Short mmCIF file of C-alpha atoms in Angstrom, two decimals:
data_model
loop_
_atom_site.label_atom_id
_atom_site.label_comp_id
_atom_site.label_asym_id
_atom_site.label_seq_id
_atom_site.Cartn_x
_atom_site.Cartn_y
_atom_site.Cartn_z
CA MET A 1 12.27 -15.98 3.74
CA THR A 2 9.04 -17.81 2.86
CA PRO A 3 7.13 -18.87 0.08
CA ALA A 4 4.24 -18.08 0.79
CA TYR A 5 5.49 -14.06 1.80
CA GLU A 6 7.99 -13.64 -0.30
CA LYS A 7 4.54 -14.32 -2.63
CA LEU A 8 2.75 -12.05 -1.03
CA LEU A 9 5.29 -9.03 -1.17
CA LEU A 10 5.60 -9.99 -5.02
CA GLN A 11 1.99 -8.86 -4.85
CA LEU A 12 2.16 -5.99 -3.22
CA LYS A 13 4.96 -4.66 -4.74
CA ALA A 14 2.84 -4.77 -7.76
CA LEU A 15 0.64 -2.46 -6.56
CA PRO A 16 0.66 1.45 -7.74
CA GLY A 17 3.00 3.61 -5.11
CA LEU A 18 4.78 0.95 -3.43
CA GLY A 19 8.30 0.30 -3.73
CA TYR A 20 9.87 -2.87 -1.60
CA ARG A 21 10.48 -1.51 2.10
CA SER A 22 6.89 0.21 1.76
CA ALA A 23 5.38 -2.93 0.47
CA GLU A 24 7.46 -5.21 3.01
CA ARG A 25 6.14 -3.23 5.67
CA ILE A 26 2.74 -3.61 4.81
CA ALA A 27 3.10 -8.13 4.76
CA MET A 28 4.60 -7.87 8.19
CA HIS A 29 1.99 -5.62 9.37
CA LEU A 30 -0.17 -7.81 8.42
CA LEU A 31 1.47 -11.68 8.73
CA VAL A 32 2.92 -9.99 12.30
CA GLU A 33 1.64 -7.47 14.48
CA ARG A 34 -1.70 -7.39 13.21
CA ARG A 35 -3.40 -10.79 11.93
CA ASP A 36 -6.89 -9.61 12.93
CA GLY A 37 -6.20 -6.88 10.33
CA LEU A 38 -5.31 -8.87 7.62
CA THR A 39 -8.41 -11.04 8.03
CA ASP A 40 -10.32 -7.74 7.70
CA LEU A 41 -8.28 -6.74 4.33
CA ILE A 42 -9.22 -10.06 2.87
CA GLU A 43 -12.88 -9.51 3.41
CA SER A 44 -12.90 -6.07 2.03
CA LEU A 45 -11.16 -7.01 -1.05
CA GLU A 46 -12.89 -9.59 -1.44
CA ALA A 47 -16.79 -8.28 -0.78
CA ALA A 48 -15.09 -5.41 -3.33
CA LYS A 49 -14.17 -7.84 -5.50
CA ALA A 50 -17.59 -9.67 -5.61
CA ALA A 51 -19.79 -5.91 -5.58
CA VAL A 52 -17.80 -3.27 -7.42
CA GLY A 53 -17.84 -2.97 -11.23
CA ARG A 54 -18.71 -0.25 -14.09
CA CYS A 55 -21.42 1.25 -14.73
CA ALA A 56 -23.30 0.68 -18.35
CA ASN A 57 -23.97 4.37 -18.80
CA CYS A 58 -21.25 6.16 -17.48
CA GLY A 59 -18.25 3.67 -16.98
CA ASN A 60 -17.78 5.06 -13.53
CA ILE A 61 -17.59 2.05 -10.14
CA ALA A 62 -21.17 0.87 -9.57
CA GLU A 63 -22.34 -1.76 -6.70
CA SER A 64 -25.25 -2.05 -9.55
CA GLU A 65 -26.07 -1.72 -12.89
CA LEU A 66 -25.93 2.34 -12.07
CA CYS A 67 -23.70 4.33 -10.18
CA GLY A 68 -24.65 6.46 -7.53
CA VAL A 69 -24.24 9.82 -9.98
CA CYS A 70 -26.30 7.96 -12.88
CA GLN A 71 -29.26 6.99 -10.86
CA ASP A 72 -29.46 10.45 -8.77
CA GLU A 73 -32.63 12.29 -10.69
CA ARG A 74 -31.32 15.53 -9.52
CA ARG A 75 -27.97 15.76 -11.48
CA ASP A 76 -28.39 17.17 -14.83
CA GLY A 77 -27.97 14.60 -17.15
CA SER A 78 -28.11 17.13 -20.19
CA LYS A 79 -24.74 18.00 -18.38
CA VAL A 80 -21.60 15.50 -19.05
CA CYS A 81 -17.92 16.02 -18.26
CA VAL A 82 -16.01 13.58 -19.35
CA VAL A 83 -12.26 12.40 -17.41
CA GLU A 84 -9.93 10.50 -17.83
CA HIS A 85 -10.31 8.19 -14.40
CA VAL A 86 -12.90 7.43 -11.04
CA PRO A 87 -10.38 9.49 -9.46
CA ASP A 88 -11.09 12.29 -11.63
CA LEU A 89 -14.84 12.15 -10.75
CA ILE A 90 -13.88 11.52 -6.87
CA ALA A 91 -11.80 14.44 -7.42
CA ILE A 92 -14.69 16.81 -8.71
CA GLU A 93 -16.98 15.77 -6.72
CA ARG A 94 -15.29 16.25 -3.69
CA SER A 95 -14.94 20.26 -5.01
CA SER A 96 -18.84 20.16 -4.95
CA ALA A 97 -18.46 22.13 -8.24
CA TRP A 98 -20.35 19.74 -10.46
CA LYS A 99 -24.23 19.07 -10.73
CA GLY A 100 -23.80 17.49 -14.12
CA ARG A 101 -23.52 13.89 -14.54
CA TYR A 102 -20.48 12.71 -15.68
CA HIS A 103 -18.46 9.92 -17.96
CA VAL A 104 -15.18 8.23 -17.50
CA LEU A 105 -12.92 6.94 -20.38
CA HIS A 106 -10.51 4.84 -18.07
CA GLY A 107 -7.46 6.39 -19.81
CA LYS A 108 -6.61 8.82 -22.81
CA LEU A 109 -5.75 8.54 -26.15
CA SER A 110 -1.92 7.27 -26.97
CA PRO A 111 -0.82 5.34 -29.99
CA ILE A 112 2.90 5.79 -28.13
CA HIS A 113 1.22 3.10 -25.11
CA GLY A 114 -0.82 1.01 -27.21
CA VAL A 115 -4.49 3.02 -26.39
CA GLY A 116 -6.44 3.69 -29.07
CA PRO A 117 -10.33 4.67 -29.55
CA GLU A 118 -10.92 0.37 -28.90
CA GLN A 119 -8.90 0.65 -25.20
CA LEU A 120 -11.63 3.06 -24.09
CA ASN A 121 -14.49 3.55 -22.87
CA PHE A 122 -15.82 5.32 -26.24
CA THR A 123 -18.98 2.64 -26.91
CA SER A 124 -21.46 3.62 -24.30
CA LEU A 125 -20.20 7.33 -24.90
CA GLN A 126 -21.45 7.00 -28.50
CA ARG A 127 -24.30 6.17 -27.22
CA ARG A 128 -25.17 8.73 -25.33
CA ILE A 129 -24.46 10.59 -28.15
CA GLN A 130 -26.79 9.11 -30.57
CA THR A 131 -29.76 8.45 -27.94
CA GLY A 132 -29.81 12.79 -27.56
CA GLY A 133 -30.03 14.31 -24.21
CA VAL A 134 -27.09 15.07 -23.72
CA SER A 135 -26.77 19.31 -24.56
CA GLU A 136 -22.70 19.88 -23.02
CA PHE A 137 -20.13 17.55 -23.14
CA VAL A 138 -16.89 19.24 -20.55
CA LEU A 139 -13.53 17.72 -20.97
CA ALA A 140 -11.68 17.28 -17.96
CA LEU A 141 -8.64 15.94 -19.38
CA SER A 142 -5.65 16.38 -18.85
CA ASN A 143 -4.00 19.13 -20.09
CA ASP A 144 -0.88 17.06 -22.25
CA ILE A 145 -0.16 16.19 -25.93
CA GLU A 146 -2.42 12.89 -24.96
CA GLY A 147 -5.11 14.79 -23.51
CA GLN A 148 -5.80 17.12 -26.27
CA ALA A 149 -5.50 14.07 -29.33
CA THR A 150 -8.07 12.84 -26.80
CA CYS A 151 -10.42 15.75 -26.80
CA HIS A 152 -9.88 16.20 -30.34
CA TYR A 153 -11.05 13.16 -31.08
CA ILE A 154 -14.25 13.22 -29.14
CA GLN A 155 -14.89 16.01 -31.02
CA GLU A 156 -14.43 15.10 -34.75
CA GLU A 157 -15.31 11.38 -34.10
CA LEU A 158 -17.91 11.30 -32.07
CA VAL A 159 -19.72 13.98 -31.38
CA GLY A 160 -19.16 15.59 -34.67
CA SER A 161 -22.05 16.96 -36.47
CA HIS A 162 -24.46 16.47 -33.26
CA PRO A 163 -26.29 19.67 -31.60
CA ILE A 164 -23.49 19.02 -28.63
CA GLU A 165 -21.89 22.06 -27.13
CA VAL A 166 -17.94 20.61 -26.54
CA THR A 167 -16.55 22.65 -24.14
CA ARG A 168 -13.12 22.26 -22.21
CA ILE A 169 -12.05 22.66 -18.70
CA GLY A 170 -10.60 26.10 -18.56
CA PHE A 171 -7.58 27.80 -15.94
CA GLY A 172 -6.36 26.55 -13.19
CA LEU A 173 -5.05 23.07 -14.37
CA PRO A 174 -1.66 23.43 -14.37
CA SER A 175 -0.18 22.31 -17.41
CA GLY A 176 1.62 18.20 -17.43
CA GLY A 177 -1.65 17.70 -14.76
CA GLY A 178 -3.75 15.19 -14.37
CA VAL A 179 -7.29 16.43 -12.40
CA THR A 180 -7.25 13.99 -9.76
CA PHE A 181 -4.28 15.59 -7.79
CA ALA A 182 -5.89 19.27 -8.23
CA ASP A 183 -7.30 20.68 -5.23
CA SER A 184 -10.64 21.34 -5.10
CA VAL A 185 -10.07 25.53 -5.98
CA THR A 186 -8.32 25.01 -8.65
CA LEU A 187 -11.17 22.43 -9.97
CA ARG A 188 -13.95 24.41 -9.31
CA SER A 189 -12.02 27.83 -10.98
CA ALA A 190 -10.92 25.12 -14.09
CA LEU A 191 -15.56 23.94 -13.87
CA GLU A 192 -16.47 27.46 -14.18
CA SER A 193 -14.24 29.15 -16.87
CA ARG A 194 -14.58 26.45 -19.05
CA ARG A 195 -14.18 27.72 -23.08
CA ALA A 196 -15.56 26.31 -26.40
CA TYR A 197 -13.38 23.51 -27.71
CA HIS A 198 -12.41 23.80 -31.97
CA MET B 9 -18.58 6.40 -3.74
CA THR B 10 -20.22 2.67 -3.22
CA PRO B 11 -20.46 0.86 0.00
CA ALA B 12 -17.85 -2.33 -0.51
CA TYR B 13 -15.47 0.36 -2.16
CA GLU B 14 -15.79 2.95 0.86
CA LYS B 15 -15.06 -0.29 2.91
CA LEU B 16 -11.54 -0.96 1.34
CA LEU B 17 -10.58 2.24 0.96
CA LEU B 18 -10.75 2.82 4.78
CA GLN B 19 -8.82 -1.17 5.20
CA LEU B 20 -6.17 0.20 2.61
CA LYS B 21 -5.37 3.82 4.68
CA ALA B 22 -5.46 1.47 7.75
CA LEU B 23 -2.41 0.18 6.55
CA PRO B 24 1.68 1.57 7.81
CA GLY B 25 2.67 3.62 4.90
CA LEU B 26 -0.58 4.57 3.21
CA GLY B 27 -1.93 7.84 3.18
CA TYR B 28 -5.55 8.60 1.13
CA ARG B 29 -4.15 9.28 -1.62
CA SER B 30 -2.10 6.19 -2.15
CA ALA B 31 -5.39 3.93 -0.94
CA GLU B 32 -7.56 5.74 -3.54
CA ARG B 33 -4.42 4.56 -5.96
CA ILE B 34 -4.41 0.83 -5.14
CA ALA B 35 -8.15 0.44 -4.84
CA MET B 36 -8.61 1.44 -8.24
CA HIS B 37 -5.75 -0.13 -9.77
CA LEU B 38 -7.38 -3.67 -8.65
CA LEU B 39 -10.95 -2.77 -8.74
CA VAL B 40 -11.23 -0.81 -12.27
CA GLU B 41 -7.35 -1.55 -13.68
CA ARG B 42 -6.01 -5.35 -13.02
CA ARG B 43 -9.70 -7.31 -11.70
CA ASP B 44 -6.78 -9.86 -12.44
CA GLY B 45 -4.37 -8.09 -10.21
CA LEU B 46 -6.93 -8.29 -7.05
CA THR B 47 -8.41 -12.18 -7.47
CA ASP B 48 -4.41 -12.88 -7.42
CA LEU B 49 -3.76 -10.16 -4.37
CA ILE B 50 -6.93 -12.09 -2.34
CA GLU B 51 -5.04 -15.42 -3.31
CA SER B 52 -1.20 -14.51 -1.53
CA LEU B 53 -2.79 -13.02 1.50
CA GLU B 54 -4.99 -16.62 1.87
CA ALA B 55 -2.21 -18.39 1.46
CA ALA B 56 0.21 -16.18 4.00
CA LYS B 57 -2.09 -15.88 6.04
CA ALA B 58 -2.57 -20.10 6.64
CA ALA B 59 0.74 -20.70 6.26
CA VAL B 60 2.42 -18.16 7.94
CA GLY B 61 2.70 -18.03 11.36
CA ARG B 62 5.85 -17.40 14.32
CA CYS B 63 9.19 -19.36 14.79
CA ALA B 64 8.23 -21.15 18.28
CA ASN B 65 11.78 -21.25 19.00
CA CYS B 66 13.04 -17.36 18.12
CA GLY B 67 10.02 -15.63 16.74
CA ASN B 68 10.58 -14.98 13.41
CA ILE B 69 7.90 -15.83 10.43
CA ALA B 70 7.91 -19.26 9.52
CA GLU B 71 5.52 -21.83 7.97
CA SER B 72 6.04 -24.79 9.95
CA GLU B 73 6.96 -24.99 13.39
CA LEU B 74 10.67 -23.77 13.31
CA CYS B 75 11.69 -21.26 10.65
CA GLY B 76 14.65 -21.22 7.87
CA VAL B 77 16.88 -20.02 10.27
CA CYS B 78 16.20 -22.58 13.76
CA GLN B 79 16.25 -24.55 11.13
CA ASP B 80 19.51 -24.73 9.44
CA GLU B 81 22.05 -26.61 11.21
CA ARG B 82 24.90 -24.48 9.24
CA ARG B 83 23.49 -21.35 11.86
CA ASP B 84 26.08 -21.15 15.13
CA GLY B 85 23.18 -21.92 17.66
CA SER B 86 25.82 -20.58 20.25
CA LYS B 87 24.67 -16.70 18.86
CA VAL B 88 21.67 -15.17 18.86
CA CYS B 89 21.13 -11.80 17.49
CA VAL B 90 17.94 -10.34 19.36
CA VAL B 91 16.48 -7.88 17.06
CA GLU B 92 12.77 -5.92 17.49
CA HIS B 93 11.27 -7.35 14.11
CA VAL B 94 11.69 -9.40 11.26
CA PRO B 95 12.18 -6.83 9.17
CA ASP B 96 14.78 -6.17 11.23
CA LEU B 97 16.55 -9.88 10.34
CA ILE B 98 15.54 -9.36 7.41
CA ALA B 99 17.99 -6.45 6.76
CA ILE B 100 20.10 -8.04 9.12
CA GLU B 101 20.62 -11.21 6.67
CA ARG B 102 20.74 -9.48 4.04
CA SER B 103 23.70 -7.80 4.94
CA SER B 104 25.51 -11.44 5.38
CA ALA B 105 27.15 -10.55 8.36
CA TRP B 106 25.55 -12.91 10.96
CA LYS B 107 26.30 -16.47 10.47
CA GLY B 108 24.56 -17.42 13.74
CA ARG B 109 20.48 -17.46 15.24
CA TYR B 110 17.59 -14.71 15.62
CA HIS B 111 15.45 -14.43 18.27
CA VAL B 112 12.52 -11.42 17.59
CA LEU B 113 11.39 -9.44 19.92
CA HIS B 114 8.44 -7.75 17.83
CA GLY B 115 8.91 -4.51 20.00
CA LYS B 116 11.16 -2.75 22.72
CA LEU B 117 9.86 -1.26 26.02
CA SER B 118 7.90 0.97 25.82
CA PRO B 119 5.84 1.74 29.39
CA ILE B 120 4.35 4.85 27.63
CA HIS B 121 3.01 3.44 24.23
CA GLY B 122 1.97 0.57 27.34
CA VAL B 123 4.58 -1.84 25.88
CA GLY B 124 5.70 -4.42 28.99
CA PRO B 125 7.31 -7.19 28.92
CA GLU B 126 4.04 -9.78 28.59
CA GLN B 127 3.79 -7.72 25.77
CA LEU B 128 7.54 -9.58 23.86
CA ASN B 129 8.44 -12.33 22.84
CA PHE B 130 10.65 -12.69 26.10
CA THR B 131 8.75 -16.51 27.39
CA SER B 132 10.47 -18.12 24.10
CA LEU B 133 13.80 -16.12 25.29
CA GLN B 134 13.59 -17.27 28.70
CA ARG B 135 13.73 -20.69 28.17
CA ARG B 136 16.77 -20.77 25.86
CA ILE B 137 18.87 -18.97 28.60
CA GLN B 138 17.57 -21.81 30.97
CA THR B 139 18.08 -24.36 28.85
CA GLY B 140 21.36 -23.03 27.52
CA GLY B 141 23.65 -23.71 24.36
CA VAL B 142 23.93 -19.63 23.68
CA SER B 143 27.09 -17.86 24.67
CA GLU B 144 26.63 -14.86 23.35
CA PHE B 145 23.82 -12.35 22.68
CA VAL B 146 23.69 -9.54 20.28
CA LEU B 147 21.38 -6.75 21.51
CA ALA B 148 20.71 -5.21 17.90
CA LEU B 149 18.06 -3.08 19.35
CA SER B 150 17.34 0.97 18.48
CA ASN B 151 19.70 3.18 19.43
CA ASP B 152 17.17 5.35 21.72
CA ILE B 153 16.06 5.14 25.29
CA GLU B 154 13.68 2.14 25.04
CA GLY B 155 15.68 -0.03 23.08
CA GLN B 156 18.32 1.30 25.76
CA ALA B 157 15.95 -0.22 28.31
CA THR B 158 15.12 -3.52 26.54
CA CYS B 159 18.65 -4.05 26.32
CA HIS B 160 18.91 -3.28 30.51
CA TYR B 161 15.77 -5.80 30.87
CA ILE B 162 16.78 -8.82 29.31
CA GLN B 163 20.95 -8.51 30.39
CA GLU B 164 19.41 -7.55 34.51
CA GLU B 165 16.47 -9.17 34.33
CA LEU B 166 16.68 -12.64 31.45
CA VAL B 167 20.46 -13.43 31.05
CA GLY B 168 20.85 -12.05 35.34
CA SER B 169 24.06 -14.70 36.35
CA HIS B 170 23.79 -17.58 33.24
CA PRO B 171 27.60 -17.30 31.51
CA ILE B 172 26.18 -16.00 28.49
CA GLU B 173 27.90 -13.02 27.16
CA VAL B 174 25.31 -9.95 25.87
CA THR B 175 26.80 -7.56 23.76
CA ARG B 176 25.23 -4.70 22.16
CA ILE B 177 25.30 -3.90 18.06
CA GLY B 178 27.94 -1.42 17.34
CA PHE B 179 29.38 2.05 15.81
CA GLY B 180 27.48 2.69 12.29
CA LEU B 181 23.89 2.87 13.66
CA PRO B 182 22.71 6.54 13.07
CA SER B 183 21.45 7.89 16.46
CA GLY B 184 17.38 7.60 17.45
CA GLY B 185 17.60 5.10 14.33
CA GLY B 186 16.15 1.96 14.62
CA VAL B 187 17.91 -1.60 12.41
CA THR B 188 14.96 -1.96 9.35
CA PHE B 189 16.78 1.31 7.79
CA ALA B 190 20.60 0.78 7.68
CA ASP B 191 22.02 -0.50 4.86
CA SER B 192 24.16 -3.22 4.47
CA VAL B 193 27.68 -2.14 4.78
CA THR B 194 26.48 -0.12 7.94
CA LEU B 195 24.85 -3.09 9.74
CA ARG B 196 28.34 -5.70 8.95
CA SER B 197 30.62 -2.38 10.30
CA ALA B 198 28.12 -2.45 14.01
CA LEU B 199 27.87 -6.35 13.93
CA GLU B 200 32.01 -6.09 13.56
CA SER B 201 32.45 -3.80 16.44
CA ARG B 202 29.49 -4.87 18.90
CA ARG B 203 31.43 -4.33 22.21
CA ALA B 204 30.35 -5.67 25.67
CA TYR B 205 26.79 -4.50 27.55
CA HIS B 206 27.03 -2.92 31.25
#
């Protein structure tokens, strides 16, 4: 059609979950039907880009050095739930089943996809282990080979001989599935039935 | 989570076809995984916002006063295909079955949704009828009550006694469905089997 439209379409198609038709529908909505919506969207994207970064402690999204969870004095800082992605954290928060803090890895170990320890948020996890104050890590990682490998790495390479209990989120998480798409009841039962990781 | 993130999520959820989970996935993708993608997306939106407007003649998206189709001297300006939305035009162009021009109404008459003749792109359609040069309107509108009412209005109120043949896109368009989602073969057969509207 027109160059600027085509370029926008390409950008929209690159977003997760959007195909050609859905990207076209959104582009048309913004360019033809709702021009004021376009302005609002640009402003929100700009504002989020400027404001939202990563929490220096846990890797969650944050609008200051520390995220809301790490700033919250009422949360139990000795218990840390380790998740792959921020939406996992959001899903667990939605279930109200966790009163501790979090650590977001931003992925899981996957040599086949070129994800090694350097690609994950392990540096600040190591710092949290060494500075002390953590008594338990609840590993809320995917129930698949890569999740397993990541659990193993955290216990063997990072926690090692530090006096920290390592548990793994328990029954209720469907096999092969991740944390993001589980419902609150499933997440609650999974958190309650956590068991020692060995 | 954080205010700027929540605001962006609201904006994304307002886009057609996106629910809470898909908006969350896109927001996370942009804010956590692909920050450079966020910059590119903002630039594309800004560029499209600045460059893309409506064609003064037919209502198609355009980056100058007239759109590519209206500027193209090889197109038969005497035959005008009338569509509801720009994606309808794009779908017909993709089928390569139409060598004439277009007129985009940006909707169809729907009193129940508050869409009357004033809300549609009828002013420039009236101008095209009055200045002459059009010998046929092919109405490629939805095969539903509102599409029917819009066809009726165009023939009775706008074309009236002007010597312009009014046809309606024909067999092949599924009942109750619109133009955007039909495949190219269906669109071709529909254009070929157009019949007089009476």
